[in-house]
């Protein structure tokens, strides 16, 4: 099922180029009182809500996709966890001083897996937007790059999750844009500005993507191909990212994991439109303000 959030808090099931408004099923969510549990309440209850959503979609009002404004498919993600240098060709291009600025030196000698050296990193969840919003450049005079990444949304939380159980913890998948300004500052500063994480166009439930490590994807900026890759070339695959993240961080419903970007990262400017697509998920156009 393709599940979207749209028009400031409505819930939809995507069918082709239309959306069925199933917001009414949210009435079944248990009321929350402070202190609320960590995580996204809708994602935490997704399995229970799915039958009602399926039923409601049969008769719900059908709205053309092009007439709605897509919000990020996760309303309250506790975190955005992200993988650095997780495609070897991107690791190679990261030797460009315009990318590493003499500070973030990509020296992986002795490391077949760059993440063994670099670990994972966090982006602030408050920087997250949906496909219906625009990326707003916070350093307009510097190099701001797009990084398209297969992105997963954790459903069932856990600590020390094993490889064979890892995919059972995934609620679904979406397209992620890990936007960044190149420079000397810490990653969490350069990648957490408001609007510097894009998630969309919707969440595709994990049953529709049995093998996340074999998906074609790409991004074009104003029609020009910038990145084109396949998740089969992930150095640390989706299962292993969940193993590694959950060994250190307890995972919670709604945690977002960006799996890393392939080669071809490049600059965007105000007025550009990024066309992003991933096989079996969909496509989205994200404008740069
Ligand atoms: Mn990235």
XYZ file of C-alpha atoms and ligand atoms in Angstrom:
290
model
C 0.000 0.000 0.000
C 1.145 3.522 -0.791
C 0.313 5.778 2.143
C 0.574 9.548 1.955
C 0.024 12.495 4.228
C -1.317 15.559 2.502
C -2.886 18.980 2.893
C -1.743 19.513 6.486
C -2.517 16.254 8.220
C -4.878 14.307 5.983
C -4.156 10.616 5.420
C -4.382 9.062 1.980
C -4.043 5.791 0.117
C -2.466 6.360 -3.296
C -4.010 4.522 -6.260
C -2.418 5.396 -9.585
C -2.727 9.140 -10.022
C -5.412 9.561 -7.379
C -5.552 9.582 -3.595
C -8.295 8.122 -1.413
C -8.821 10.234 1.683
C -8.920 7.801 4.623
C -8.308 10.340 7.404
C -11.327 9.007 9.322
C -9.440 5.822 10.350
C -7.190 7.949 12.583
C -10.106 8.175 15.041
C -9.092 4.669 16.143
C -5.685 5.843 17.426
C -5.517 5.731 21.237
C -5.441 9.199 22.835
C -2.033 10.397 24.017
C -1.118 12.022 27.310
C 2.133 13.561 28.384
C 4.740 12.184 28.570
C 4.106 10.708 25.127
C 6.117 7.648 24.094
C 9.062 8.300 21.767
C 8.160 7.660 18.171
C 5.421 8.290 15.643
C 2.025 7.163 16.904
C 0.592 6.450 13.453
C 3.578 4.342 12.389
C 3.531 2.518 15.752
C -0.098 1.498 15.082
C 0.186 1.024 11.325
C -0.313 -2.755 11.278
C -3.552 -2.395 13.253
C -4.843 0.421 11.031
C -4.064 -1.173 7.662
C -7.266 -3.289 7.381
C -9.429 -0.244 8.173
C -7.487 1.855 5.661
C -7.972 -0.793 2.994
C -11.699 -0.889 3.711
C -12.107 2.886 3.858
C -10.218 3.331 0.577
C -12.934 1.373 -1.291
C -15.506 4.101 -0.772
C -13.421 7.153 0.139
C -13.454 10.285 -1.956
C -10.949 10.042 -4.816
C -8.777 13.113 -5.298
C -6.344 13.754 -8.175
C -2.746 13.544 -6.918
C -1.840 16.700 -8.774
C -4.355 18.732 -6.769
C -2.925 17.929 -3.321
C 0.115 19.093 -1.372
C 2.191 16.169 -0.105
C 3.537 16.322 3.438
C 6.352 14.100 4.714
C 4.842 10.607 5.126
C 6.078 10.441 8.740
C 4.693 13.240 10.926
C 6.795 12.789 14.064
C 9.981 10.893 13.299
C 12.123 10.620 16.418
C 15.295 10.859 14.304
C 16.754 10.880 10.861
C 19.656 8.427 10.927
C 21.915 8.530 7.879
C 24.740 6.546 6.313
C 27.785 8.390 4.945
C 29.814 7.134 1.941
C 27.907 3.920 1.330
C 28.550 3.531 -2.415
C 32.167 3.033 -3.519
C 31.911 5.386 -6.500
C 30.628 8.122 -4.198
C 33.535 7.415 -1.826
C 35.821 7.968 -4.824
C 34.258 11.280 -5.862
C 34.395 12.441 -2.224
C 38.170 12.876 -2.685
C 37.294 16.158 -4.435
C 38.362 19.023 -2.120
C 35.160 20.848 -3.100
C 33.365 18.065 -1.227
C 35.669 17.336 1.736
C 37.042 20.883 2.346
C 40.217 19.506 3.894
C 38.291 18.559 7.016
C 36.070 15.624 6.148
C 38.921 13.638 4.606
C 37.658 10.514 2.926
C 40.665 8.337 3.670
C 39.348 4.831 3.825
C 42.642 2.961 3.435
C 42.337 -0.307 5.298
C 38.562 0.035 5.381
C 36.707 -2.008 2.748
C 33.581 -0.599 4.367
C 33.845 3.183 4.891
C 31.103 3.055 7.571
C 33.484 0.963 9.726
C 35.525 4.145 9.971
C 32.836 6.830 9.799
C 29.886 5.289 11.659
C 26.384 6.604 11.020
C 25.248 10.161 11.704
C 22.106 12.033 12.736
C 20.170 14.767 10.994
C 17.631 16.744 12.961
C 14.080 15.505 12.447
C 12.914 19.128 12.470
C 14.527 19.695 9.063
C 12.166 17.219 7.397
C 9.737 18.238 4.646
C 7.511 16.450 2.142
C 7.458 16.562 -1.646
C 4.871 19.335 -1.646
C 7.253 21.711 0.084
C 10.379 23.428 -1.210
C 14.008 23.131 -0.204
C 15.114 26.532 1.013
C 18.840 27.212 0.618
C 20.269 28.506 3.902
C 23.737 29.196 2.477
C 22.829 30.580 -0.954
C 26.411 31.639 -1.755
C 27.896 28.183 -1.133
C 27.687 24.774 -2.797
C 24.435 23.047 -1.748
C 24.147 19.468 -3.015
C 21.400 16.925 -3.547
C 21.954 13.377 -2.298
C 19.195 10.954 -3.307
C 18.936 7.917 -1.039
C 16.691 4.910 -0.586
C 15.118 5.617 2.791
C 13.441 3.263 5.201
C 10.968 3.926 7.942
C 11.235 1.779 11.058
C 7.914 0.259 12.160
C 8.699 -1.954 15.109
C 11.478 -0.598 17.324
C 14.203 -2.614 18.977
C 17.784 -2.882 20.151
C 20.436 -5.267 18.833
C 18.246 -6.378 15.941
C 19.629 -9.433 14.113
C 20.265 -9.534 10.386
C 17.674 -12.234 9.720
C 14.966 -10.249 11.557
C 16.023 -6.802 10.309
C 13.452 -6.359 7.531
C 10.629 -7.298 9.953
C 11.329 -3.959 11.639
C 10.733 -1.914 8.462
C 7.282 -0.329 8.075
C 8.032 0.894 4.591
C 10.214 2.751 2.150
C 10.325 6.197 0.592
C 12.610 8.414 -1.440
C 14.932 10.522 0.687
C 16.886 13.631 -0.180
C 19.819 14.250 2.138
C 20.484 17.885 1.267
C 23.795 19.375 2.367
C 25.932 22.462 2.118
C 29.587 21.569 1.506
C 31.983 23.091 3.988
C 34.071 22.647 7.088
C 31.305 22.488 9.690
C 30.056 19.358 11.357
C 27.677 17.202 9.297
C 24.840 17.683 11.768
C 25.016 21.461 11.169
C 25.341 21.281 7.394
C 22.623 18.658 6.888
C 20.018 19.641 9.481
C 18.954 23.070 8.277
C 15.193 23.460 7.909
C 14.072 21.713 4.670
C 17.417 19.849 4.239
C 15.748 16.431 4.589
C 13.027 15.517 2.105
C 10.906 12.374 2.438
C 8.356 11.350 -0.139
C 6.335 11.144 -2.120
C 4.685 8.565 0.177
C 5.464 5.499 2.269
C 5.327 2.188 0.383
C 4.658 -0.624 2.833
C 7.451 -3.168 3.051
C 5.343 -6.046 1.648
C 5.581 -4.340 -1.770
C 9.404 -4.299 -1.651
C 10.630 -7.757 -0.621
C 14.196 -6.956 -1.731
C 15.252 -3.362 -0.960
C 18.789 -4.129 -2.137
C 17.862 -4.281 -5.831
C 16.161 -1.011 -6.738
C 17.001 1.291 -9.648
C 16.879 4.959 -8.784
C 17.936 8.362 -9.946
C 17.614 12.106 -9.896
C 17.457 14.679 -12.649
C 17.819 18.396 -12.031
C 15.946 20.541 -14.560
C 15.952 17.511 -16.863
C 19.692 16.758 -16.570
C 20.621 13.328 -15.187
C 22.769 13.796 -12.065
C 22.612 10.485 -10.182
C 21.651 7.064 -11.455
C 22.308 3.882 -9.490
C 21.001 0.649 -8.038
C 20.784 -0.232 -4.350
C 22.554 -3.527 -5.132
C 25.745 -1.417 -4.946
C 25.191 -0.373 -1.326
C 28.379 -1.238 0.599
C 26.414 -1.777 3.823
C 23.046 -3.127 2.735
C 19.644 -2.334 4.242
C 19.684 -5.244 6.717
C 23.190 -4.461 7.904
C 22.337 -0.760 8.373
C 19.526 -1.795 10.742
C 21.890 -4.154 12.586
C 24.540 -1.439 12.952
C 22.124 1.358 13.923
C 20.249 -0.775 16.468
C 23.487 -1.972 18.082
C 24.041 1.592 19.294
C 20.632 3.310 19.178
C 17.388 1.745 20.362
C 15.159 2.143 17.322
C 11.636 3.560 17.622
C 8.565 3.550 15.361
C 8.984 6.286 12.776
C 12.775 6.408 12.866
C 14.005 7.252 9.392
C 17.161 5.672 7.991
C 18.727 7.214 4.880
C 20.914 4.538 3.310
C 23.538 6.712 1.611
C 23.933 8.327 -1.772
C 25.615 7.067 -4.936
C 28.020 9.020 -7.142
C 26.891 12.154 -8.922
C 26.207 14.499 -6.015
C 26.114 18.007 -7.392
C 24.950 21.512 -6.808
C 21.443 22.897 -6.864
C 20.506 26.539 -7.174
C 17.430 28.522 -6.380
C 14.760 27.805 -8.988
C 15.938 24.261 -9.819
C 13.492 21.353 -9.753
C 14.764 17.948 -8.624
C 12.969 14.994 -10.208
C 13.566 11.988 -7.953
C 12.491 8.402 -8.546
C 12.987 4.947 -7.116
C 11.714 1.756 -8.693
C 8.640 0.313 -6.896
C 8.247 3.505 -4.812
C 7.407 6.286 -7.250
C 8.626 9.709 -8.240
C 8.496 13.251 -6.952
C 9.431 16.730 -8.081
C 11.006 18.846 -5.366
C 11.639 22.507 -6.051
C 14.488 24.604 -4.656
C 13.148 27.912 -3.403
Mn 23.828 11.304 2.382
